[in-house]
Amino acid sequence: MILKDKLAAQIPKLREEAKNIVSKNGSAVIGEVTVEQIYGGMRGIKGLMCDTSEVGLDTGLIIRGIPILELTDKLPEEIFYLLLTGELPDHEGLVDLQNELKRRMDVPFYVWNVINGLPMETHPMVMLNTAVLVMENESFFKKRYEEGMPKDHLWEPMFWDALNLLARIPVIAAYIYRRKFNKGPRINSDFSLDWASNYARLLGINDPDGSFAKLMKLYLVLHSDHEGGNVSAMATQTVGSALSDMYFAISAGLNGLAGPLHGLANQECLRFILKLRDDIGHPPSDEEVKNYAINLLNNKKVISGYGHAVLRVTDPRFTAFCDFGEQVMKDDEIFRIVRQLYKVVPPILTEQGKVKDPWPNVDAASGALLFHYGMTEFEYYTVLFSVSRIIGLAAQLVINRAMMAPIIRPKSVTTKFVKNAVTPKKEEKKVAK
Ligand code: HAX
């Protein structure tokens, strides 16, 4: 397979490069850790390797050197290829990858049984994660590891696990949507379609002009990766570093993505916009939106969709969604509120002075666009995010095994240790006098 051969050809050079960097500069200091960082979720500590993408404070997501706004016309499959190899595929490479995914789309029957056995009240993220975990018995990685495959080859079964999971995940996710929200029976795949367009078809959303499929392509590209330190990426890579297989590792990441400060924020964000609309009771003026936001902050609530642990500018992914909205649904009432919030919230958060990033993140716009197409079940939105993010999580897992990355095991410290570390020693006290 073209993608796998390309990766196989790159790996020896990458390993050599990493080995040289460490042997020549192993003790070089590239950062320091402050007490504030230890107590503050390790924010800003440089302690993880991730070459698939980076998130600059003032640039947002850059995938393998290409800003995300230059990738909005690409297919998610192309992004997977790019994440793994650092290059976009040519036509042959893309078709080869698409054919591999199509060959692997069949979902084992027991997955349907397991999903069907869950209570209807189950959150769609639990359905998705259960389906991922239950397929663990099929892991090539696990089988090869148990057979004693040497460490330097283990990336290969991880790669095949990634393809299987990527191929199946839209089929499973679409079924979850249809079952959970009584949308009718499962729809069959159309093998002539690309990965995202087929997912759009399987969801069964009415799409006479094909713009919902376009939104799906954009959505699945924009959420695909966000470097290595976010909750889902770090959870996935930590679990993977114990040589747990792809299914265990991705499942760990999805559990993190299901948190309201991370992937669940898109559900919370639309809930917030709909409540704003209902509470105000008519199409709101900018002033009314502003007062509503101020009132929320006064009541110690967060404004969903605003702020970011790393970014300090408007998230370019928000910009990409807004551009799409401007073209397709300029006068939609919910999309209008998204634009009003963008106008009034950043100055309020800036004035409040507490928030480090007063700008919108990716979740501030995505839900409004989905809502426009009648996908009003916002509990499902994090599943969409997951389908996309699995592209990046899987690529990172393959690369980390290719690089034979060691088990992740940072050192924790106690309060006593911190107190001792910040108390001047006797000699220092004397000098200070
Ligand atoms: N509204 C109100 N207050 C906010 C805020 C917001 N949107 N964003 C941050 N703050 C507050 C924090 O709660 C914190 O308050 P305390 O000191 O009282 O605890 C203070 O401002 C400083 O926080 P920060 O350093 O600026 O932000 P963090 O790195 O701690 O947190 C979050 C980043 C994204 C979690 C945060 O901005 C937030 O809760 N935003 C709203 C939820 C959201 O949109 N999440 C989606 C993020 C994107 C993502 O990962 N998607 O998957």
Tab-separated table of C-alpha atoms and ligand atoms in Angstrom:
chain	number	residue	atom	x	y	z
A	1	MET	CA	0.000	0.000	0.000
A	2	ILE	CA	1.361	3.411	-1.029
A	3	LEU	CA	0.894	5.187	2.320
A	4	LYS	CA	2.388	2.324	4.324
A	5	ASP	CA	5.366	1.986	1.953
A	6	LYS	CA	6.003	5.707	2.175
A	7	LEU	CA	5.930	5.580	5.951
A	8	ALA	CA	8.191	2.507	6.013
A	9	ALA	CA	10.714	4.377	3.866
A	10	GLN	CA	10.665	7.437	6.161
A	11	ILE	CA	10.931	5.663	9.512
A	12	PRO	CA	14.648	4.693	9.537
A	13	LYS	CA	15.654	8.308	8.837
A	14	LEU	CA	13.294	9.642	11.517
A	15	ARG	CA	14.643	7.182	14.086
A	16	GLU	CA	18.214	8.098	13.190
A	17	GLU	CA	17.411	11.788	13.476
A	18	ALA	CA	15.827	11.378	16.928
A	19	LYS	CA	18.739	9.235	18.102
A	20	ASN	CA	21.255	11.848	16.959
A	21	ILE	CA	19.361	14.720	18.566
A	22	VAL	CA	19.270	12.909	21.892
A	23	SER	CA	22.864	11.636	21.786
A	24	LYS	CA	24.285	15.050	20.885
A	25	ASN	CA	22.009	17.231	23.023
A	26	GLY	CA	20.516	14.905	25.622
A	27	SER	CA	21.292	17.179	28.566
A	28	ALA	CA	20.474	20.513	26.876
A	29	VAL	CA	17.866	22.511	28.839
A	30	ILE	CA	14.944	23.800	26.760
A	31	GLY	CA	12.583	24.979	29.486
A	32	GLU	CA	11.900	25.326	33.158
A	33	VAL	CA	8.955	24.462	35.393
A	34	THR	CA	7.349	26.967	37.713
A	35	VAL	CA	5.222	26.246	40.753
A	36	GLU	CA	2.297	27.907	38.983
A	37	GLN	CA	2.613	25.399	36.140
A	38	ILE	CA	2.630	22.419	38.495
A	39	TYR	CA	-0.546	23.653	40.172
A	40	GLY	CA	-1.982	24.869	36.851
A	41	GLY	CA	-2.445	21.720	34.786
A	42	MET	CA	1.150	21.772	33.448
A	43	ARG	CA	0.151	24.609	31.130
A	44	GLY	CA	2.986	25.564	28.784
A	45	ILE	CA	5.467	22.920	30.016
A	46	LYS	CA	7.286	21.516	27.002
A	47	GLY	CA	7.480	17.811	27.740
A	48	LEU	CA	5.888	15.874	24.879
A	49	MET	CA	6.939	15.045	21.322
A	50	CYS	CA	4.339	15.427	18.576
A	51	ASP	CA	5.256	16.033	14.941
A	52	THR	CA	1.807	15.653	13.382
A	53	SER	CA	0.701	19.202	14.174
A	54	GLU	CA	1.416	22.208	16.356
A	55	VAL	CA	-0.763	24.950	17.830
A	56	GLY	CA	0.850	28.379	17.967
A	57	LEU	CA	-0.454	30.938	20.469
A	58	ASP	CA	-1.050	33.391	17.680
A	59	THR	CA	-1.438	31.101	14.656
A	60	GLY	CA	-3.700	28.265	15.766
A	61	LEU	CA	-3.463	24.834	14.218
A	62	ILE	CA	-0.656	24.079	11.780
A	63	ILE	CA	-0.584	20.576	10.325
A	64	ARG	CA	2.888	19.507	9.230
A	65	GLY	CA	3.848	23.097	8.529
A	66	ILE	CA	0.600	24.008	6.707
A	67	PRO	CA	-1.829	26.431	8.442
A	68	ILE	CA	-5.254	24.829	8.785
A	69	LEU	CA	-6.922	27.594	6.749
A	70	GLU	CA	-4.895	26.399	3.737
A	71	LEU	CA	-6.244	22.865	4.131
A	72	THR	CA	-9.974	23.564	4.189
A	73	ASP	CA	-10.503	22.234	0.647
A	74	LYS	CA	-8.862	18.888	1.422
A	75	LEU	CA	-10.481	15.565	2.280
A	76	PRO	CA	-10.025	14.032	5.755
A	77	GLU	CA	-8.241	11.065	4.114
A	78	GLU	CA	-5.705	13.494	2.662
A	79	ILE	CA	-5.177	14.947	6.122
A	80	PHE	CA	-4.556	11.461	7.557
A	81	TYR	CA	-1.894	10.919	4.879
A	82	LEU	CA	-0.400	14.342	5.627
A	83	LEU	CA	-0.361	13.760	9.395
A	84	LEU	CA	1.492	10.486	8.957
A	85	THR	CA	4.013	11.408	6.283
A	86	GLY	CA	4.300	15.195	6.216
A	87	GLU	CA	3.079	15.244	2.608
A	88	LEU	CA	-0.305	15.454	0.919
A	89	PRO	CA	-0.991	12.430	-1.286
A	90	ASP	CA	-1.007	12.593	-5.060
A	91	HIS	CA	-4.093	11.238	-6.847
A	92	GLU	CA	-2.794	7.656	-6.835
A	93	GLY	CA	-1.881	7.754	-3.143
A	94	LEU	CA	-5.295	9.144	-2.226
A	95	VAL	CA	-7.248	6.592	-4.257
A	96	ASP	CA	-5.120	3.775	-2.830
A	97	LEU	CA	-5.874	4.929	0.734
A	98	GLN	CA	-9.573	5.376	-0.039
A	99	ASN	CA	-9.753	1.874	-1.498
A	100	GLU	CA	-8.090	0.415	1.613
A	101	LEU	CA	-10.645	2.192	3.805
A	102	LYS	CA	-13.542	0.978	1.664
A	103	ARG	CA	-12.279	-2.618	1.899
A	104	ARG	CA	-12.367	-2.364	5.693
A	105	MET	CA	-15.752	-0.724	6.240
A	106	ASP	CA	-17.638	-3.851	7.316
A	107	VAL	CA	-18.583	-3.573	10.986
A	108	PRO	CA	-18.658	-6.897	12.898
A	109	PHE	CA	-22.190	-7.950	13.884
A	110	TYR	CA	-21.420	-7.974	17.617
A	111	VAL	CA	-20.856	-4.202	17.529
A	112	TRP	CA	-24.477	-3.705	16.462
A	113	ASN	CA	-25.611	-6.120	19.183
A	114	VAL	CA	-23.654	-4.248	21.837
A	115	ILE	CA	-24.992	-0.842	20.754
A	116	ASN	CA	-28.529	-2.215	20.527
A	117	GLY	CA	-28.169	-3.630	24.040
A	118	LEU	CA	-27.454	-0.240	25.589
A	119	PRO	CA	-30.356	1.712	27.122
A	120	MET	CA	-31.726	4.439	24.840
A	121	GLU	CA	-30.812	7.041	27.511
A	122	THR	CA	-27.108	6.223	27.054
A	123	HIS	CA	-25.121	9.249	25.893
A	124	PRO	CA	-23.962	8.848	22.257
A	125	MET	CA	-20.330	9.222	23.393
A	126	VAL	CA	-20.755	6.172	25.629
A	127	MET	CA	-22.236	4.266	22.677
A	128	LEU	CA	-19.303	5.244	20.464
A	129	ASN	CA	-16.665	4.495	23.052
A	130	THR	CA	-18.242	1.144	23.944
A	131	ALA	CA	-18.232	0.207	20.259
A	132	VAL	CA	-14.543	1.151	19.951
A	133	LEU	CA	-13.563	-0.804	23.036
A	134	VAL	CA	-15.555	-3.890	22.160
A	135	MET	CA	-13.613	-4.220	18.863
A	136	GLU	CA	-10.352	-4.533	20.840
A	137	ASN	CA	-10.377	-8.301	20.365
A	138	GLU	CA	-9.622	-7.666	16.666
A	139	SER	CA	-6.429	-5.712	17.280
A	140	PHE	CA	-3.566	-6.809	15.003
A	141	PHE	CA	-1.190	-4.964	17.325
A	142	LYS	CA	-2.241	-7.034	20.315
A	143	LYS	CA	-1.907	-10.294	18.363
A	144	ARG	CA	1.520	-9.452	16.976
A	145	TYR	CA	2.749	-8.271	20.373
A	146	GLU	CA	1.638	-11.513	21.964
A	147	GLU	CA	3.409	-13.451	19.188
A	148	GLY	CA	6.606	-11.626	20.116
A	149	MET	CA	6.932	-9.209	17.196
A	150	PRO	CA	10.040	-7.073	17.774
A	151	LYS	CA	9.452	-3.519	18.990
A	152	ASP	CA	10.777	-1.872	15.814
A	153	HIS	CA	8.047	-3.530	13.721
A	154	LEU	CA	5.101	-2.896	16.022
A	155	TRP	CA	4.066	0.249	14.158
A	156	GLU	CA	2.898	-1.945	11.261
A	157	PRO	CA	0.040	-3.740	13.068
A	158	MET	CA	-0.769	-0.375	14.719
A	159	PHE	CA	-1.107	1.055	11.202
A	160	TRP	CA	-3.538	-1.694	10.133
A	161	ASP	CA	-5.539	-1.179	13.332
A	162	ALA	CA	-5.709	2.527	12.457
A	163	LEU	CA	-7.087	1.787	8.991
A	164	ASN	CA	-9.687	-0.645	10.332
A	165	LEU	CA	-10.845	1.788	12.974
A	166	LEU	CA	-10.940	4.759	10.607
A	167	ALA	CA	-12.866	2.765	8.019
A	168	ARG	CA	-15.495	1.597	10.489
A	169	ILE	CA	-15.931	4.620	12.703
A	170	PRO	CA	-18.217	6.695	10.423
A	171	VAL	CA	-20.431	3.651	9.851
A	172	ILE	CA	-20.726	3.046	13.592
A	173	ALA	CA	-21.144	6.740	14.451
A	174	ALA	CA	-23.898	7.179	11.859
A	175	TYR	CA	-25.782	4.179	13.222
A	176	ILE	CA	-25.569	5.631	16.726
A	177	TYR	CA	-27.186	8.817	15.410
A	178	ARG	CA	-29.987	6.935	13.689
A	179	ARG	CA	-30.696	4.608	16.581
A	180	LYS	CA	-30.419	7.052	19.446
A	181	PHE	CA	-32.600	9.680	17.768
A	182	ASN	CA	-35.117	7.366	16.049
A	183	LYS	CA	-34.070	8.296	12.531
A	184	GLY	CA	-34.991	4.962	10.982
A	185	PRO	CA	-32.988	1.922	9.908
A	186	ARG	CA	-29.292	1.827	9.095
A	187	ILE	CA	-28.405	3.211	5.654
A	188	ASN	CA	-25.987	1.312	3.419
A	189	SER	CA	-22.653	2.821	2.392
A	190	ASP	CA	-22.111	4.175	-1.107
A	191	PHE	CA	-18.661	2.939	-2.104
A	192	SER	CA	-18.325	5.580	-4.807
A	193	LEU	CA	-18.180	8.341	-2.177
A	194	ASP	CA	-15.249	9.695	-0.215
A	195	TRP	CA	-15.045	8.953	3.524
A	196	ALA	CA	-16.775	12.156	4.731
A	197	SER	CA	-19.468	12.215	2.026
A	198	ASN	CA	-20.336	8.616	2.813
A	199	TYR	CA	-20.624	9.525	6.516
A	200	ALA	CA	-22.962	12.402	5.555
A	201	ARG	CA	-25.048	9.930	3.553
A	202	LEU	CA	-25.147	7.370	6.393
A	203	LEU	CA	-26.418	10.002	8.822
A	204	GLY	CA	-29.426	10.460	6.540
A	205	ILE	CA	-29.572	14.274	6.758
A	206	ASN	CA	-31.623	15.818	3.963
A	207	ASP	CA	-29.015	17.321	1.638
A	208	PRO	CA	-30.505	18.256	-1.735
A	209	ASP	CA	-27.714	20.658	-2.721
A	210	GLY	CA	-24.840	18.610	-1.263
A	211	SER	CA	-23.792	21.397	1.118
A	212	PHE	CA	-24.195	19.218	4.231
A	213	ALA	CA	-21.659	16.772	2.753
A	214	LYS	CA	-19.353	19.755	2.165
A	215	LEU	CA	-19.791	20.787	5.795
A	216	MET	CA	-18.925	17.254	6.907
A	217	LYS	CA	-15.707	17.324	4.867
A	218	LEU	CA	-14.787	20.653	6.443
A	219	TYR	CA	-15.804	19.553	9.949
A	220	LEU	CA	-13.802	16.323	9.746
A	221	VAL	CA	-10.711	18.160	8.477
A	222	LEU	CA	-10.852	20.965	11.046
A	223	HIS	CA	-11.125	18.715	14.122
A	224	SER	CA	-8.631	16.081	12.977
A	225	ASP	CA	-5.637	16.971	15.165
A	226	HIS	CA	-4.536	19.617	17.681
A	227	GLU	CA	-0.956	18.710	18.648
A	228	GLY	CA	-0.074	16.388	21.540
A	229	GLY	CA	-0.894	18.100	24.834
A	230	ASN	CA	-4.697	18.378	24.792
A	231	VAL	CA	-6.636	16.008	27.042
A	232	SER	CA	-7.669	13.458	24.399
A	233	ALA	CA	-4.297	13.349	22.629
A	234	MET	CA	-2.331	13.069	25.839
A	235	ALA	CA	-4.647	10.426	27.284
A	236	THR	CA	-4.427	8.406	24.066
A	237	GLN	CA	-0.664	8.641	23.801
A	238	THR	CA	-0.123	7.885	27.502
A	239	VAL	CA	-2.208	4.725	27.293
A	240	GLY	CA	-0.577	3.793	23.969
A	241	SER	CA	2.860	4.223	25.524
A	242	ALA	CA	2.087	1.279	27.824
A	243	LEU	CA	1.792	-0.699	24.550
A	244	SER	CA	-1.942	-0.934	24.989
A	245	ASP	CA	-3.387	-1.337	21.505
A	246	MET	CA	-5.181	1.239	19.372
A	247	TYR	CA	-8.658	0.405	20.695
A	248	PHE	CA	-7.665	0.797	24.366
A	249	ALA	CA	-5.712	3.965	23.648
A	250	ILE	CA	-8.359	5.679	21.501
A	251	SER	CA	-11.024	4.734	24.006
A	252	ALA	CA	-9.025	6.535	26.712
A	253	GLY	CA	-8.821	9.625	24.524
A	254	LEU	CA	-12.547	9.577	23.779
A	255	ASN	CA	-13.303	9.521	27.507
A	256	GLY	CA	-11.385	12.795	27.767
A	257	LEU	CA	-13.044	14.237	24.700
A	258	ALA	CA	-16.383	13.637	26.429
A	259	GLY	CA	-15.551	16.272	29.069
A	260	PRO	CA	-17.394	19.638	28.937
A	261	LEU	CA	-14.146	21.617	28.977
A	262	HIS	CA	-12.904	19.681	25.939
A	263	GLY	CA	-14.951	17.966	23.207
A	264	LEU	CA	-18.316	18.182	24.941
A	265	ALA	CA	-18.010	21.978	24.787
A	266	ASN	CA	-19.623	22.010	21.321
A	267	GLN	CA	-22.784	20.469	22.798
A	268	GLU	CA	-22.668	22.964	25.680
A	269	CYS	CA	-22.073	25.813	23.281
A	270	LEU	CA	-25.170	25.243	21.187
A	271	ARG	CA	-27.217	24.601	24.326
A	272	PHE	CA	-26.054	28.012	25.541
A	273	ILE	CA	-26.980	29.774	22.266
A	274	LEU	CA	-30.446	28.178	22.181
A	275	LYS	CA	-31.034	29.146	25.807
A	276	LEU	CA	-29.946	32.692	25.048
A	277	ARG	CA	-32.436	32.816	22.167
A	278	ASP	CA	-35.243	31.343	24.283
A	279	ASP	CA	-34.519	33.501	27.343
A	280	ILE	CA	-34.512	36.701	25.286
A	281	GLY	CA	-37.546	35.490	23.373
A	282	HIS	CA	-36.995	37.324	20.078
A	283	PRO	CA	-34.114	37.864	17.632
A	284	PRO	CA	-31.761	39.669	20.047
A	285	SER	CA	-30.000	42.975	19.506
A	286	ASP	CA	-26.227	43.212	20.066
A	287	GLU	CA	-26.931	45.048	23.319
A	288	GLU	CA	-29.194	42.251	24.574
A	289	VAL	CA	-26.568	39.615	23.725
A	290	LYS	CA	-23.936	41.671	25.533
A	291	ASN	CA	-26.058	42.045	28.682
A	292	TYR	CA	-26.861	38.337	28.621
A	293	ALA	CA	-23.140	37.466	28.514
A	294	ILE	CA	-22.312	39.927	31.304
A	295	ASN	CA	-25.054	38.425	33.434
A	296	LEU	CA	-23.624	34.934	32.905
A	297	LEU	CA	-20.167	36.028	33.981
A	298	ASN	CA	-21.597	37.796	37.034
A	299	ASN	CA	-23.189	34.467	37.956
A	300	LYS	CA	-19.764	32.761	37.690
A	301	LYS	CA	-20.712	30.830	34.547
A	302	VAL	CA	-18.330	30.279	31.625
A	303	ILE	CA	-19.200	31.487	28.150
A	304	SER	CA	-19.066	28.288	26.124
A	305	GLY	CA	-16.994	28.435	22.973
A	306	TYR	CA	-14.706	31.165	24.281
A	307	GLY	CA	-11.231	30.782	25.725
A	308	HIS	CA	-8.495	28.269	25.109
A	309	ALA	CA	-5.687	26.690	27.074
A	310	VAL	CA	-3.112	27.437	24.349
A	311	LEU	CA	-4.527	29.865	21.767
A	312	ARG	CA	-4.440	33.633	22.220
A	313	VAL	CA	-6.216	34.607	18.971
A	314	THR	CA	-9.480	33.742	17.236
A	315	ASP	CA	-9.231	30.033	16.478
A	316	PRO	CA	-8.714	29.722	12.701
A	317	ARG	CA	-11.095	26.758	12.767
A	318	PHE	CA	-13.816	29.132	14.033
A	319	THR	CA	-12.928	31.439	11.124
A	320	ALA	CA	-13.277	28.560	8.648
A	321	PHE	CA	-16.711	27.629	10.021
A	322	CYS	CA	-17.846	31.265	9.956
A	323	ASP	CA	-16.726	31.577	6.320
A	324	PHE	CA	-18.816	28.502	5.502
A	325	GLY	CA	-21.794	29.938	7.395
A	326	GLU	CA	-21.506	33.271	5.583
A	327	GLN	CA	-21.713	31.460	2.253
A	328	VAL	CA	-24.494	29.024	3.067
A	329	MET	CA	-26.689	30.395	5.885
A	330	LYS	CA	-25.998	34.102	6.289
A	331	ASP	CA	-29.530	34.849	7.573
A	332	ASP	CA	-29.976	31.813	9.837
A	333	GLU	CA	-31.108	33.068	13.278
A	334	ILE	CA	-28.699	30.870	15.256
A	335	PHE	CA	-25.759	31.682	13.017
A	336	ARG	CA	-26.622	35.354	13.464
A	337	ILE	CA	-26.283	34.953	17.252
A	338	VAL	CA	-22.861	33.284	16.727
A	339	ARG	CA	-21.722	36.415	14.881
A	340	GLN	CA	-23.216	38.714	17.521
A	341	LEU	CA	-21.415	36.832	20.285
A	342	TYR	CA	-18.169	37.178	18.339
A	343	LYS	CA	-18.741	40.925	18.281
A	344	VAL	CA	-19.600	41.403	21.966
A	345	VAL	CA	-17.937	38.630	24.012
A	346	PRO	CA	-14.179	39.222	23.435
A	347	PRO	CA	-14.295	42.826	24.764
A	348	ILE	CA	-16.290	41.708	27.827
A	349	LEU	CA	-13.900	38.873	28.640
A	350	THR	CA	-10.916	41.175	28.055
A	351	GLU	CA	-12.374	43.775	30.394
A	352	GLN	CA	-13.031	41.142	33.060
A	353	GLY	CA	-9.273	40.575	33.001
A	354	LYS	CA	-9.259	36.973	34.210
A	355	VAL	CA	-9.467	34.985	30.983
A	356	LYS	CA	-6.184	34.512	29.149
A	357	ASP	CA	-7.822	34.030	25.757
A	358	PRO	CA	-11.000	36.077	25.187
A	359	TRP	CA	-11.427	34.776	21.614
A	360	PRO	CA	-13.749	32.096	20.204
A	361	ASN	CA	-12.532	28.505	19.836
A	362	VAL	CA	-13.686	25.912	17.308
A	363	ASP	CA	-16.803	25.036	19.305
A	364	ALA	CA	-18.303	28.524	19.150
A	365	ALA	CA	-19.570	28.065	15.585
A	366	SER	CA	-19.722	24.385	14.659
A	367	GLY	CA	-23.003	23.565	16.435
A	368	ALA	CA	-24.882	26.427	14.768
A	369	LEU	CA	-23.982	25.084	11.325
A	370	LEU	CA	-25.106	21.549	12.185
A	371	PHE	CA	-28.343	22.904	13.655
A	372	HIS	CA	-29.090	24.671	10.380
A	373	TYR	CA	-29.162	21.295	8.600
A	374	GLY	CA	-31.645	19.896	11.070
A	375	MET	CA	-29.055	18.074	13.129
A	376	THR	CA	-30.597	19.487	16.268
A	377	GLU	CA	-29.568	16.682	18.613
A	378	PHE	CA	-26.602	18.434	20.156
A	379	GLU	CA	-25.792	15.472	22.398
A	380	TYR	CA	-24.423	13.951	19.196
A	381	TYR	CA	-21.960	16.718	18.363
A	382	THR	CA	-19.055	15.291	20.346
A	383	VAL	CA	-19.414	12.057	18.370
A	384	LEU	CA	-18.812	14.052	15.181
A	385	PHE	CA	-15.782	15.621	16.824
A	386	SER	CA	-14.582	12.127	17.796
A	387	VAL	CA	-14.942	10.712	14.276
A	388	SER	CA	-12.644	13.484	13.126
A	389	ARG	CA	-10.214	13.466	16.052
A	390	ILE	CA	-9.626	9.725	15.691
A	391	ILE	CA	-7.742	10.619	12.484
A	392	GLY	CA	-5.147	12.528	14.485
A	393	LEU	CA	-5.106	10.261	17.521
A	394	ALA	CA	-4.551	7.207	15.310
A	395	ALA	CA	-1.816	8.946	13.286
A	396	GLN	CA	-0.034	9.969	16.496
A	397	LEU	CA	-0.226	6.397	17.826
A	398	VAL	CA	1.276	4.945	14.634
A	399	ILE	CA	4.094	7.499	14.670
A	400	ASN	CA	4.841	7.003	18.354
A	401	ARG	CA	5.167	3.254	17.848
A	402	ALA	CA	7.276	3.858	14.723
A	403	MET	CA	9.576	6.009	16.850
A	404	MET	CA	9.543	3.337	19.561
A	405	ALA	CA	8.505	6.035	22.036
A	406	PRO	CA	9.019	4.929	25.657
A	407	ILE	CA	6.336	4.646	28.298
A	408	ILE	CA	5.154	8.107	29.419
A	409	ARG	CA	5.951	8.510	33.098
A	410	PRO	CA	6.559	12.077	34.346
A	411	LYS	CA	7.388	12.700	37.995
A	412	SER	CA	4.751	13.997	40.380
A	413	VAL	CA	5.665	15.960	43.506
A	414	THR	CA	4.042	16.452	46.908
A	415	THR	CA	2.956	19.719	48.534
A	416	LYS	CA	5.797	19.192	51.029
A	417	PHE	CA	8.269	18.971	48.136
A	418	VAL	CA	6.995	22.235	46.646
A	419	LYS	CA	7.094	23.996	50.031
A	420	ASN	CA	10.684	22.831	50.570
A	421	ALA	CA	11.660	23.826	47.047
A	422	VAL	CA	10.396	27.404	47.478
A	423	THR	CA	11.759	27.924	51.028
A	424	PRO	CA	15.187	29.590	50.901
A	425	LYS	CA	17.901	27.350	52.338
A	426	LYS	CA	19.828	28.506	55.460
A	427	GLU	CA	22.930	29.742	53.531
A	428	GLU	CA	20.689	31.661	51.086
A	429	LYS	CA	18.885	33.291	54.027
A	430	LYS	CA	22.255	34.410	55.471
A	431	VAL	CA	23.314	35.887	52.105
A	432	ALA	CA	19.974	37.662	51.862
A	433	LYS	CA	20.560	39.323	55.267
B	1	HAX	N1	-15.961	32.214	30.233
B	1	HAX	C1	-15.795	32.596	31.514
B	1	HAX	N2	-14.667	32.387	32.221
B	1	HAX	C2	-13.659	31.811	31.579
B	1	HAX	C3	-13.737	31.426	30.222
B	1	HAX	C4	-14.947	31.640	29.554
B	1	HAX	N3	-15.148	31.252	28.304
B	1	HAX	N4	-12.564	30.884	29.861
B	1	HAX	C5	-11.765	30.922	30.942
B	1	HAX	N5	-12.425	31.472	31.983
B	1	HAX	C6	-11.944	31.660	33.351
B	1	HAX	C7	-11.489	30.314	33.908
B	1	HAX	O1	-12.589	29.578	34.422
B	1	HAX	C8	-10.503	30.748	34.974
B	1	HAX	O2	-11.248	31.184	36.093
B	1	HAX	P1	-10.759	30.871	37.603
B	1	HAX	O3	-9.407	31.494	37.691
B	1	HAX	O4	-11.797	31.511	38.441
B	1	HAX	O5	-10.699	29.384	37.709
B	1	HAX	C9	-9.842	31.961	34.334
B	1	HAX	O6	-10.773	32.439	33.333
B	1	HAX	C10	-8.506	31.688	33.672
B	1	HAX	O7	-8.672	30.615	32.761
B	1	HAX	P2	-7.726	30.492	31.484
B	1	HAX	O8	-6.320	30.270	31.970
B	1	HAX	O9	-7.951	31.628	30.569
B	1	HAX	O10	-8.293	29.201	30.776
B	1	HAX	P3	-7.882	27.668	31.014
B	1	HAX	O11	-6.663	27.372	30.236
B	1	HAX	O12	-7.867	27.340	32.460
B	1	HAX	O13	-9.155	26.919	30.393
B	1	HAX	C11	-10.846	26.506	28.781
B	1	HAX	C12	-9.369	26.878	29.015
B	1	HAX	C13	-11.063	26.247	27.314
B	1	HAX	C14	-11.175	25.233	29.569
B	1	HAX	C15	-11.715	27.703	29.275
B	1	HAX	O14	-11.426	28.836	28.509
B	1	HAX	C16	-13.202	27.406	29.231
B	1	HAX	O15	-13.749	26.828	30.180
B	1	HAX	N6	-13.918	27.804	28.121
B	1	HAX	C17	-15.309	27.526	27.958
B	1	HAX	C18	-15.503	26.072	27.548
B	1	HAX	C19	-15.005	25.837	26.134
B	1	HAX	O16	-15.299	26.582	25.214
B	1	HAX	N7	-14.247	24.747	25.950
B	1	HAX	C20	-13.795	24.325	24.635
B	1	HAX	C21	-12.306	24.492	24.437
B	1	HAX	C22	-11.893	24.017	23.083
B	1	HAX	C23	-11.672	22.535	23.091
B	1	HAX	O17	-10.773	21.996	23.705
B	1	HAX	N8	-12.510	21.822	22.443
B	1	HAX	O18	-12.369	20.512	22.472
